[in-house]
Amino acid sequence: MKLKVGILGATGAAGIEFVRALYNHPWFEIEELYASDKNQGKTLEEACKLDLSGLPQNVKNKSLGSLEIVNHDLDLFCSALPSELAKTIEEKCAKYTPVISTTSAFRYESDVPIMITEVNSKHYKLLQRQKQRGWKGWIAPGPNCTTVGLVMALHPIYKEFGIERVIMSSYQSVSGGGASLIQKWREQRFGALPEISEVEKPLINPALMVADNVLGHIHLEEQKVKKETLKILGNYYSGKKILEDAEFSIDCSCVRVPTYKGHFETVIVQTMKNCSADNLKGLYAMFDDCCRSSFGHLPSSPKETLVVLDRSPEPYYDVNLYGGMATVIGRIEKSNAFSNGLKFQVLSNNTVKGAAKGMIQVAEYLHSIGFLMPK
Ligand SMILES: NC(=O)c1ccc[n+]([C@@H]2O[C@H](COP(=O)([O-])OP(=O)(O)OC[C@H]3O[C@@H](n4cnc5c(N)ncnc54)[C@H](OP(=O)(O)O)[C@@H]3O)[C@@H](O)[C@H]2O)c1
């Protein structure tokens, strides 16, 4: 029997990827879609301004419900709501039903793991502590979309060679800013707006001028990446039921660039034990074997999890590799910035692995071990 799923925020950039990941899923089926009240009763096709190509008509015809009356008979909620709203709605759902989430609403609480299947699936044990909140369900969030690519690349290094410090710079696409930023970028890029004169430029909200610009500040992004990386790579202690952060220095600089999809990152790492570029390529080449031996092959897992290239990964060409679930790594070289220094580039699909399908993979893992079952 398939698990019945409700998607919260189904019309958004992350929500629509939940719909894509689930409409033909072997273990889960979409029962309810929810969006804001202005779209209540409309079909997905009428309400959603994003690309719906490839989705079958019966899915596009599904009507949108209101968050005021969520269906507590469902087996799972997938949340892709704005974080402030997610605080109340996810809690309301978790009182009766498990929730997987792309939002930051609960990420930093001590009884909440931040899950990436290939990296820290065992942290799911912390979810049991949420029973003390009086919930029948639980909330399992994934990381911020920028953290995902970084941690996927760091995890094998951390396990095998140890890490002293990490410095990352991101070049993040507009889809990371949600449906309204995508809409703005489209209008600006494809000329729905007339060319902007020097006189008009100061009148435009700088946070929304995305097509021909670099936005040097993304609200709270750098704090999230630093905090989340250490939590995800941390250790879970079963006896005390606590999670302790990994200990290394990390800093980053996060920037929005005018690409549509995919977060590109340059990373410099100082390892504890010396690791050559070839050592690292060898480590990445073995990664899928390690994943298979710890949790088998899940329906949403890519054929190749870490794809290593001899060139730079490029969002335009590489962002949808293995359906957007692969982390693409290129230009692995020694760095002379530090002793034991390495540098490389990473590309991760922010709405797929970095959000919805990455979290469906987490739900698949939890189902495969019997932790997430039909009610
Ligand atoms: N975009 C990414 O790459 C990405 C990656 C990882 C995590 N995330 C996280 O995922 C969440 C969603 O992000 P997004 O980029 O998908 O945002 P988005 O495109 O703006 O979508 C937001 C969704 O929430 C709904 N919503 C907004 N206000 C609402 C309200 N008052 N009541 C009910 N529903 C409401 C919207 O419905 P309407 O269409 O009806 O307004 C829409 O379905 C955020 O917490 C974000 O931080 C996003």
Short mmCIF file of N, CA and C in Angstrom, two decimals, residues 3 27-28 113 115-117 120-128 138 140 236 291-299 360-374:
data_model
loop_
_atom_site.label_atom_id
_atom_site.label_comp_id
_atom_site.label_asym_id
_atom_site.label_seq_id
_atom_site.Cartn_x
_atom_site.Cartn_y
_atom_site.Cartn_z
N LEU A 3 2.07 5.11 0.60
CA LEU A 3 1.82 6.13 1.64
C LEU A 3 1.17 7.35 1.00
N TRP A 27 6.47 4.12 -4.01
CA TRP A 27 6.08 3.91 -2.60
C TRP A 27 5.10 4.96 -2.07
N PHE A 28 5.08 6.14 -2.71
CA PHE A 28 4.28 7.26 -2.19
C PHE A 28 3.30 7.72 -3.26
N PRO A 113 17.27 16.68 13.57
CA PRO A 113 18.44 16.49 12.71
C PRO A 113 18.26 17.25 11.40
N MET A 115 18.85 16.43 7.63
CA MET A 115 19.13 15.13 7.00
C MET A 115 19.61 15.23 5.54
N ILE A 116 20.69 14.50 5.25
CA ILE A 116 21.07 14.20 3.87
C ILE A 116 21.32 12.69 3.85
N THR A 117 20.58 11.96 3.04
CA THR A 117 20.61 10.49 3.11
C THR A 117 22.03 9.93 3.09
N ASN A 120 24.26 11.51 6.64
CA ASN A 120 24.00 11.34 8.08
C ASN A 120 22.66 10.65 8.34
N SER A 121 22.33 9.64 7.52
CA SER A 121 21.00 9.03 7.67
C SER A 121 20.77 8.52 9.10
N LYS A 122 21.84 8.13 9.79
CA LYS A 122 21.67 7.60 11.16
C LYS A 122 21.18 8.67 12.15
N HIS A 123 21.31 9.94 11.79
CA HIS A 123 20.80 11.00 12.68
C HIS A 123 19.28 10.94 12.84
N TYR A 124 18.62 10.09 12.03
CA TYR A 124 17.16 9.99 12.14
C TYR A 124 16.76 9.59 13.57
N LYS A 125 17.69 8.92 14.28
CA LYS A 125 17.35 8.45 15.64
C LYS A 125 16.96 9.61 16.55
N LEU A 126 17.48 10.80 16.25
CA LEU A 126 17.14 11.99 17.05
C LEU A 126 15.64 12.32 16.93
N LEU A 127 15.02 11.89 15.84
CA LEU A 127 13.59 12.20 15.64
C LEU A 127 12.75 11.61 16.77
N GLN A 128 13.24 10.49 17.34
CA GLN A 128 12.46 9.85 18.41
C GLN A 128 12.30 10.77 19.61
N TRP A 138 6.70 13.68 13.50
CA TRP A 138 8.00 14.32 13.75
C TRP A 138 8.27 15.25 12.57
N ALA A 140 11.41 16.29 10.01
CA ALA A 140 12.77 16.03 9.53
C ALA A 140 13.08 17.01 8.40
N TYR A 236 26.14 11.62 16.39
CA TYR A 236 24.97 11.34 17.22
C TYR A 236 25.36 10.33 18.31
N CYS A 291 27.64 3.98 -0.15
CA CYS A 291 26.20 4.24 0.02
C CYS A 291 25.43 2.94 -0.08
N ARG A 292 25.76 2.13 -1.11
CA ARG A 292 24.99 0.89 -1.29
C ARG A 292 25.14 -0.03 -0.11
N SER A 293 26.38 -0.08 0.46
CA SER A 293 26.54 -1.01 1.59
C SER A 293 25.81 -0.49 2.82
N SER A 294 25.59 0.83 2.94
CA SER A 294 24.87 1.27 4.16
C SER A 294 23.36 1.35 3.99
N PHE A 295 22.84 1.66 2.80
CA PHE A 295 21.36 1.68 2.71
C PHE A 295 20.80 1.20 1.38
N GLY A 296 21.61 0.51 0.58
CA GLY A 296 21.09 -0.03 -0.68
C GLY A 296 20.83 1.08 -1.69
N HIS A 297 20.01 0.77 -2.69
CA HIS A 297 19.70 1.78 -3.71
C HIS A 297 18.25 2.21 -3.56
N LEU A 298 18.03 3.46 -3.23
CA LEU A 298 16.67 3.97 -3.03
C LEU A 298 16.12 4.47 -4.37
N PRO A 299 14.78 4.51 -4.53
CA PRO A 299 14.21 4.90 -5.83
C PRO A 299 14.71 6.26 -6.33
N ILE A 360 12.71 13.62 -0.47
CA ILE A 360 11.96 12.38 -0.78
C ILE A 360 12.90 11.19 -0.59
N GLN A 361 14.15 11.36 -0.97
CA GLN A 361 15.14 10.29 -0.75
C GLN A 361 15.27 9.99 0.76
N VAL A 362 15.23 11.03 1.59
CA VAL A 362 15.26 10.82 3.04
C VAL A 362 14.02 10.02 3.48
N ALA A 363 12.85 10.40 2.94
CA ALA A 363 11.61 9.68 3.29
C ALA A 363 11.71 8.22 2.84
N GLU A 364 12.30 8.00 1.68
CA GLU A 364 12.47 6.62 1.19
C GLU A 364 13.36 5.82 2.16
N TYR A 365 14.44 6.45 2.60
CA TYR A 365 15.32 5.77 3.55
C TYR A 365 14.54 5.40 4.81
N LEU A 366 13.78 6.36 5.34
CA LEU A 366 13.04 6.12 6.59
C LEU A 366 11.97 5.04 6.39
N HIS A 367 11.39 5.01 5.21
CA HIS A 367 10.42 3.95 4.91
C HIS A 367 11.13 2.59 4.79
N SER A 368 12.30 2.60 4.17
CA SER A 368 13.02 1.33 3.94
C SER A 368 13.44 0.68 5.25
N ILE A 369 13.63 1.50 6.32
CA ILE A 369 14.02 0.91 7.61
C ILE A 369 12.80 0.75 8.54
N GLY A 370 11.61 1.03 8.03
CA GLY A 370 10.39 0.81 8.81
C GLY A 370 10.05 1.94 9.77
N PHE A 371 10.74 3.08 9.67
CA PHE A 371 10.48 4.20 10.59
C PHE A 371 9.31 5.05 10.12
N LEU A 372 9.08 5.07 8.81
CA LEU A 372 7.97 5.83 8.23
C LEU A 372 7.03 4.83 7.54
N MET A 373 5.87 4.63 8.12
CA MET A 373 4.96 3.60 7.61
C MET A 373 3.55 4.18 7.42
N PRO A 374 2.68 3.50 6.64
CA PRO A 374 1.30 3.98 6.56
C PRO A 374 0.66 3.96 7.94
#
